[in-house]
Coordinates of C-alpha atoms and ligand atoms in Angstrom, one line a residue:
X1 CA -7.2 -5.9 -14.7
X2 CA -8.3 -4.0 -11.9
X3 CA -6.2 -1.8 -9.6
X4 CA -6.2 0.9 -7.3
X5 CA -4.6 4.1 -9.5
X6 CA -3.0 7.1 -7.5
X7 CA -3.3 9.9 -10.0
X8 CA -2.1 12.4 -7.3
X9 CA -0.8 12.2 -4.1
X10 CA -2.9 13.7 -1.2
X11 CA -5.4 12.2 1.8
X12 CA -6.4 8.2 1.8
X13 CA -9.0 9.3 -1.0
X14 CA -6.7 10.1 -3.8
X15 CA -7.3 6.1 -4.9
X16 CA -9.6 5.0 -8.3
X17 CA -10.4 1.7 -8.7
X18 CA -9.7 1.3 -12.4
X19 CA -9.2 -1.1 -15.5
X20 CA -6.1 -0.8 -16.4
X21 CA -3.9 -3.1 -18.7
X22 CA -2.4 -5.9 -17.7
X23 CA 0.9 -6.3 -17.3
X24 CA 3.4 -9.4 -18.7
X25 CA 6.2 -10.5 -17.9
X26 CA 9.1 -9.5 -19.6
X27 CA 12.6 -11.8 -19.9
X28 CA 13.9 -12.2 -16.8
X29 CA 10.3 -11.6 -15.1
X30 CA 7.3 -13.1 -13.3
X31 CA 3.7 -12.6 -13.8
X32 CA 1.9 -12.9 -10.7
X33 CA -1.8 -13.0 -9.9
X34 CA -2.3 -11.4 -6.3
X35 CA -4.3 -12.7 -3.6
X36 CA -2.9 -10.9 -0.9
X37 CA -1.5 -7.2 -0.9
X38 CA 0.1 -5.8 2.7
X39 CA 0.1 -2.4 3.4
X40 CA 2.9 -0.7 4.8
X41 CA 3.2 2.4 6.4
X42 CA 6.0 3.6 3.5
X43 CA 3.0 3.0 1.3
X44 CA 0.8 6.0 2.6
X45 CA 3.8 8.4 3.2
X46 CA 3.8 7.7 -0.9
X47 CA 0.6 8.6 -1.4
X48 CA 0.6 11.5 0.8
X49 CA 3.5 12.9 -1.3
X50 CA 5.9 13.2 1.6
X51 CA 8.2 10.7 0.4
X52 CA 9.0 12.3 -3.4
X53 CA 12.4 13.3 -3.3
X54 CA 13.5 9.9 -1.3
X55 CA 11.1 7.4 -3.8
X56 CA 10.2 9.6 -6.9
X57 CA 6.9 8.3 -8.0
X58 CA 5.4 9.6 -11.5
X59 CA 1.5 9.4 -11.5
X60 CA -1.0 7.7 -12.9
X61 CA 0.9 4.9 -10.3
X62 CA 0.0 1.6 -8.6
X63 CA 1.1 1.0 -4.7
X64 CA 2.3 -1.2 -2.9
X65 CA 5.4 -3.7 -2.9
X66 CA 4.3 -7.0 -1.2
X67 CA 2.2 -9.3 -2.3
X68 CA 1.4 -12.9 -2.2
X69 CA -0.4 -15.1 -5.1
X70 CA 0.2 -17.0 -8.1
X71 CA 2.6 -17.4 -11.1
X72 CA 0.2 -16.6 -13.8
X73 CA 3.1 -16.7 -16.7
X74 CA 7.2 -16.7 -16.6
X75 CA 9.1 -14.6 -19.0
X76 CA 12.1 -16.4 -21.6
X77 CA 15.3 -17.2 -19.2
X78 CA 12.9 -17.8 -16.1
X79 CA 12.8 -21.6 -14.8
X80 CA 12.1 -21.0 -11.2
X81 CA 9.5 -20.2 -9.6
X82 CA 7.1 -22.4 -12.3
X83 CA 3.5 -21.3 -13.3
X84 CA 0.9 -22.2 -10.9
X85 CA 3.4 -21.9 -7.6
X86 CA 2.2 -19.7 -5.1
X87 CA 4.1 -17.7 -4.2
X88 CA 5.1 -14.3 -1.9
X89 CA 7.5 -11.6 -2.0
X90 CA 8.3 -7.6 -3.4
X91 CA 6.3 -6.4 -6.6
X92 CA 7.6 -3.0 -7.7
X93 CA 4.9 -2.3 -10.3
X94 CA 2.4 -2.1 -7.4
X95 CA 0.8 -4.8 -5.4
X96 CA -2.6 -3.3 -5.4
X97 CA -3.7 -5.0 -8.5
X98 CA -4.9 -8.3 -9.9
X99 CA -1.4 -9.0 -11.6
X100 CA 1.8 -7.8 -10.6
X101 CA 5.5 -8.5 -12.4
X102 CA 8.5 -8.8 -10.2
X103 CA 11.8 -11.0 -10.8
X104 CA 12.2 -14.6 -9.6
X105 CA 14.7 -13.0 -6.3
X106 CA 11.9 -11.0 -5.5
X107 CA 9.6 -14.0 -4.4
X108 CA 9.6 -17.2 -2.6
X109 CA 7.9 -20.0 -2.8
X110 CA 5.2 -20.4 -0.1
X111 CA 5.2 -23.7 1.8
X112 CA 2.3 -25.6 1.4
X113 CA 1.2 -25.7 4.7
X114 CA 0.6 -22.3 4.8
X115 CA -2.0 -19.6 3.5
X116 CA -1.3 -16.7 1.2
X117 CA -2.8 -14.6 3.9
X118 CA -0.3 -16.0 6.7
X119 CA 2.3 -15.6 3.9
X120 CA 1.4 -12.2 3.2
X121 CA 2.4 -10.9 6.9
X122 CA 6.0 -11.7 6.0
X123 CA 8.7 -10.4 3.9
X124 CA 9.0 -6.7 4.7
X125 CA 8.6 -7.3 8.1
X126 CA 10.7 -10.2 7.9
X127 CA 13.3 -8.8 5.4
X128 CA 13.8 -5.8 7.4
X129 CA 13.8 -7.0 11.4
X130 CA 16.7 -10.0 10.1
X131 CA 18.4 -6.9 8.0
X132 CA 18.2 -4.6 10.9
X133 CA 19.2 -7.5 13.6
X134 CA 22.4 -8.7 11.9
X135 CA 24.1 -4.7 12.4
X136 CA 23.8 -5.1 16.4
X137 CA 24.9 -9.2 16.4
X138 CA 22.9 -10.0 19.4
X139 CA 23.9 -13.5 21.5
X140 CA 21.8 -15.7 23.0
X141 CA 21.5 -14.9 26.5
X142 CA 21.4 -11.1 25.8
X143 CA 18.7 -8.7 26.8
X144 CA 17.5 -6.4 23.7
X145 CA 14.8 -4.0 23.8
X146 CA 12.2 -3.8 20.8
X147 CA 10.7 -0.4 20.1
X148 CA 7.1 -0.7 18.5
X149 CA 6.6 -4.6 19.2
X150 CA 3.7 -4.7 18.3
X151 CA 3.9 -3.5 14.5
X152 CA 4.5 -5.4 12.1
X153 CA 8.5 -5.5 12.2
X154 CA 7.8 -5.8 16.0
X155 CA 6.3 -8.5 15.7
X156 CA 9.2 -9.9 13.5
X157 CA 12.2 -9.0 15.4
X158 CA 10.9 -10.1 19.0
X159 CA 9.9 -13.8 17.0
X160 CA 13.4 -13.9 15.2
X161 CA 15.3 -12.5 18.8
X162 CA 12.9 -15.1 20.7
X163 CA 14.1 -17.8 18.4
X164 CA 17.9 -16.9 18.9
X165 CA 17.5 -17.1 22.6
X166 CA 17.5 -13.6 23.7
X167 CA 15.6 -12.1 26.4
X168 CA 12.9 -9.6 24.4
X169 CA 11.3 -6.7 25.9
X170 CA 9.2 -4.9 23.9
X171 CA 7.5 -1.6 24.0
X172 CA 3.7 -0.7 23.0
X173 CA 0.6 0.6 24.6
X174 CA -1.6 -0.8 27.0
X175 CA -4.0 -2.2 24.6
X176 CA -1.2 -4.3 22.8
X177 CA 0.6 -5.6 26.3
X178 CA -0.9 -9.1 26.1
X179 CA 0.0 -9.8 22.3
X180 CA 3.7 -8.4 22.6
X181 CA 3.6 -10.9 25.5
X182 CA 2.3 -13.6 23.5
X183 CA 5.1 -13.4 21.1
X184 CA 8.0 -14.3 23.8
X185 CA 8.8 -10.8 25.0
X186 CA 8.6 -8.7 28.2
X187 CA 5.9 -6.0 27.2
X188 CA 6.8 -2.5 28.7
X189 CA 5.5 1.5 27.9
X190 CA 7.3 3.5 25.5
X191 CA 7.2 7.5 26.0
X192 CA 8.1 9.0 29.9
X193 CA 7.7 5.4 31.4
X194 CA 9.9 3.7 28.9
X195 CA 13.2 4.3 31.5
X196 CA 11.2 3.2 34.5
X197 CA 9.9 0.5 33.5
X198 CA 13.1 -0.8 32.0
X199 CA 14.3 -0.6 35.4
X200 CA 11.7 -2.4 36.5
X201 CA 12.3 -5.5 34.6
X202 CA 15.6 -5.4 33.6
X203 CA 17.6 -3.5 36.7
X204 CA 20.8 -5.4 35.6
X205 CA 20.5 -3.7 32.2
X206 CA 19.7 -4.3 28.6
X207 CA 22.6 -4.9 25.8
X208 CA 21.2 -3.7 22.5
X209 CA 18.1 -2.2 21.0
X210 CA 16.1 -2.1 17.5
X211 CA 13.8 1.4 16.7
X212 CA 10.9 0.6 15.1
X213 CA 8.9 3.6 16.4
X214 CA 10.8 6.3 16.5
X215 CA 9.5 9.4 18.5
X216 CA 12.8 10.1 20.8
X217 CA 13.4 6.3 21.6
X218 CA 17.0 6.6 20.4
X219 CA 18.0 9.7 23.1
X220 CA 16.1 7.7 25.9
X221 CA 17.7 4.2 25.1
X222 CA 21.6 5.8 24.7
X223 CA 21.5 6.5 28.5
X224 CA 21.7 2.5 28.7
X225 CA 23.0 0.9 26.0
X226 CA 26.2 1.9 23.5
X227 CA 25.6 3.2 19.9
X228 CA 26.9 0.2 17.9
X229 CA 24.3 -1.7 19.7
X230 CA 21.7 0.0 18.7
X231 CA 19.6 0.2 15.4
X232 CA 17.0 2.1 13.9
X233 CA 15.0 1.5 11.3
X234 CA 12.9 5.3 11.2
X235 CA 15.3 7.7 13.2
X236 CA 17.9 7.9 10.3
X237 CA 19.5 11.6 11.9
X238 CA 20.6 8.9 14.6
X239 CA 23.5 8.3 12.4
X240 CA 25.2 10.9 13.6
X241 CA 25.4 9.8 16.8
X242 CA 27.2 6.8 16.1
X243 CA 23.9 4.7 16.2
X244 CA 23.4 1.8 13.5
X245 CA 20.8 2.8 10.3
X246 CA 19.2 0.0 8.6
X247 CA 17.5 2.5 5.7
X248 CA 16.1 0.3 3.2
X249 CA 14.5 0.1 -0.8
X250 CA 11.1 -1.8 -0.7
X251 CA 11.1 -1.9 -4.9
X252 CA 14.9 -3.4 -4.9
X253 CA 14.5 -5.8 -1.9
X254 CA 15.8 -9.8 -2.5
X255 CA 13.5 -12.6 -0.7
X256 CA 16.5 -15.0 -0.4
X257 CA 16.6 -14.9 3.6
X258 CA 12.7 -14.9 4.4
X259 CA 12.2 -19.0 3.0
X260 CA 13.1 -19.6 6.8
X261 CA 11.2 -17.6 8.3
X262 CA 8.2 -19.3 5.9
X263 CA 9.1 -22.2 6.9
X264 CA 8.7 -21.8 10.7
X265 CA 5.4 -20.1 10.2
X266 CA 4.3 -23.3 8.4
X267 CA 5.3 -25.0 11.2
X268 CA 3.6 -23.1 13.7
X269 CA 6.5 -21.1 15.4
X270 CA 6.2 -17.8 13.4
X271 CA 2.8 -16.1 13.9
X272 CA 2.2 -12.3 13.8
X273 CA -0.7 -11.1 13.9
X274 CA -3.4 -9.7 10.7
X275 CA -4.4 -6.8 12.0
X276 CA -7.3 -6.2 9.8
X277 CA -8.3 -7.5 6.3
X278 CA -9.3 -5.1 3.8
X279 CA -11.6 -5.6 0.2
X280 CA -9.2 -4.0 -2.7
X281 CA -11.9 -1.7 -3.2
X282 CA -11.8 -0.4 0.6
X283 CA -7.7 0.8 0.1
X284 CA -8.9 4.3 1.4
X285 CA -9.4 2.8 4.7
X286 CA -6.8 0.5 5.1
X287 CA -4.5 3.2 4.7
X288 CA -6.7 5.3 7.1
X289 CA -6.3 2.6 9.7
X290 CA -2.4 2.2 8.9
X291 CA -2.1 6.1 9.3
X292 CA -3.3 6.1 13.0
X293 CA -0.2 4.3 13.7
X294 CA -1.3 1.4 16.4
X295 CA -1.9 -1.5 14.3
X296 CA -1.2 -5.1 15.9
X297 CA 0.7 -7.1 14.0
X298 CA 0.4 -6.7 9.5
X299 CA -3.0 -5.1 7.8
X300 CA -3.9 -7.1 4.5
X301 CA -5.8 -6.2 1.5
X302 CA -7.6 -8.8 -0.1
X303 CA -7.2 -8.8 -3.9
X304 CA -9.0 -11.4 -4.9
X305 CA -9.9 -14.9 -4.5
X306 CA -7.9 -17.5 -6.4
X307 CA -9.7 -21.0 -7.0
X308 CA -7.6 -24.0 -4.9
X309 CA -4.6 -21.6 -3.8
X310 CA -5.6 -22.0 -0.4
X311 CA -6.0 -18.2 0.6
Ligands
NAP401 N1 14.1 1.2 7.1 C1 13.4 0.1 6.7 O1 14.0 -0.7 5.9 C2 12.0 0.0 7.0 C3 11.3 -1.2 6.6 C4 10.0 -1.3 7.0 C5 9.4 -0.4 7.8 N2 10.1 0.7 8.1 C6 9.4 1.8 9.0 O2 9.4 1.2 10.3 C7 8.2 1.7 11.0 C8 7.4 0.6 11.5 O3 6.9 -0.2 10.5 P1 5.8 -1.3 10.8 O4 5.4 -1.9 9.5 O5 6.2 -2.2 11.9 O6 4.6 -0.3 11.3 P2 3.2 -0.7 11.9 O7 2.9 -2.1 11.7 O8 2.2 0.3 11.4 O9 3.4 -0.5 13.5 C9 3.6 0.7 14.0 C10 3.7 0.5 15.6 O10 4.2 1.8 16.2 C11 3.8 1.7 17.5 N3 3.8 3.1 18.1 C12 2.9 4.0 18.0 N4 3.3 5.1 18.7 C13 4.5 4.8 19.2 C14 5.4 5.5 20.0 N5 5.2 6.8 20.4 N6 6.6 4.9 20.4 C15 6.8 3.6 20.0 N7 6.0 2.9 19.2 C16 4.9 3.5 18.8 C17 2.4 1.1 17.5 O11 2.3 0.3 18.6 P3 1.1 0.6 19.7 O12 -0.2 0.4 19.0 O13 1.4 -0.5 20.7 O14 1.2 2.0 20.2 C18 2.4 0.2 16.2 O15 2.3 -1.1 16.5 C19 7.5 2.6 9.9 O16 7.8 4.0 10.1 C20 8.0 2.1 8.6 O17 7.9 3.1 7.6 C21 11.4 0.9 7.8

């Protein structure tokens, strides 16, 4: 099969595209042939090398950990999902190849009504904004600020907050004001403005917060809003200040809560955004692109194209 090898870690260019051998799927285990991969930003801090001592990665490896495609073959003990499902989830032998295996808790089943594509801009965005949500137990009715709305767990967690009748205000740049907007929440700066403008729109206040971006949000948003109402999903000193850590493990990751989420995007009230959709061969610059840090919504690399799986 083909995939995109790191043999060392370094700049976007460290990829081959190779032939490699297949995987198969082991008892217990899933083959899957891959449409879709998503890029996430964990996946070029791999590459770069910055992330060895938290993910240890031995080389020649394959990246990424979400996928969405196919069962190609089931391993003994495996009834569920069936070959010839499509399906979507968390691949830990790297989602940047034709076949991937995983375990049948890593993937759901993708509702029919839906592409692989759409599919694709779900579970790590989805799996982390519910994770992250469910330390700060927000009510309907409350006011909670999302920083980074427009990335892809931005995206998410304003949908998911939307949906559970909170008031969503959401932080990006200019460019990105009308989507965050678009997706039910409040759009406002983040950086020196961020407290003025919350004052703007919100001069009663704000209850809890979720970090998506990082940068100082955390000191800023403390001034308003208590520490066990707020979670971060990238500041993880914050801890120490009595601030909620949702640190997670994309290669151990269970797809049990994001058949809901599937579900409303099938039905039209789930949509975030593809921010670009990259050939497999172009990986380079889809991690380029994820590096600059201002993507809209979730950047897709197409693997390849699978007769009648509605892509
Ligand atoms: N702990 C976990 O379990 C977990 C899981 C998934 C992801 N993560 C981490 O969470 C972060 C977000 O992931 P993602 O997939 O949503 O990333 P993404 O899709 O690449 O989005 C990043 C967003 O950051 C925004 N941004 C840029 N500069 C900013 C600033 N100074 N302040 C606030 N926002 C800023 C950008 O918005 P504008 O374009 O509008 O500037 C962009 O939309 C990454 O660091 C990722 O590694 C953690």
């Amino acid at each position: 099969m083909k995939a995109q090898v790191l043999n060392r870690f370094g700049d976007p260019d460290v990829f081959e595209l190779t032939d490699v051998d297949s995987p198969a799927a082991g008892p217990g285990e899933v083959l899957v042939r891959v449409a879709v991969a998503a890029v996430n930003p964990l996946d070029a801090k791999i590459r770069s090398g910055a992330m060895s001592s938290v993910f240890p990665t031995p080389t020649p490896a394959i990246l990424g950990s979400e996928i969405a495609g196919v069962v190609e073959a089931t391993g003994a003990d495996v009834t569920e999902p069936a070959v010839g499902e499509r399906v979507v989830g968390f691949a830990a032998s790297g989602g940047y190849a034709e076949l991937v295996v995983t375990t049948p808790d890593r993937l759901a089943v993708v509702p029919s009504d839906l592409s692989l594509t759409r599919a694709a801009t779900i579970p790590t965005a989805a799996e982390t904004a519910q994770r992250a949500l469910a330390l700060i137990g927000v009510q309907p009715g409350e006011t909670v600020v999302v920083n980074a709305a427009a990335g892809s767990v931005g995206s998410a967690a304003v949908q998911l907050l939307v949906s559970a009748g909170a008031r969503v205000i959401g932080t990006a740049s200019a460019d990105n004001h009308d989507y965050v907007r678009a997706l039910g929440a409040t759009p406002v700066r983040y950086g020196d403005h961020l407290l003025d403008d919350l004052a703007s729109v919100a001069p009663h206040g704000v209850h809890a917060a979720l970090d998506a971006g990082g940068r100082g949000f955390v000191d800023q948003i403390l001034g308003l809003v208590e520490p066990g109402r707020i979670v971060t999903i990238v500041d993880f000193a914050a801890g120490a200040k009595g601030v909620n850590v949702a640190a997670g493990n994309p290669f151990a990751i269970d797809a049990h809560t994001i058949a809901p989420v599937l579900d409303l995007a099938a039905a039209g009230d789930f949509a975030t955004e593809i921010a670009g959709v990259v050939p497999l061969a172009d990986i380079a610059e889809a991690h380029r692109l994820s590096e600059r840090g201002h993507l809209r919504g979730k950047l897709l690399v197409r693997v390849a194209d699978i007769p009648g799986a509605n892509a």
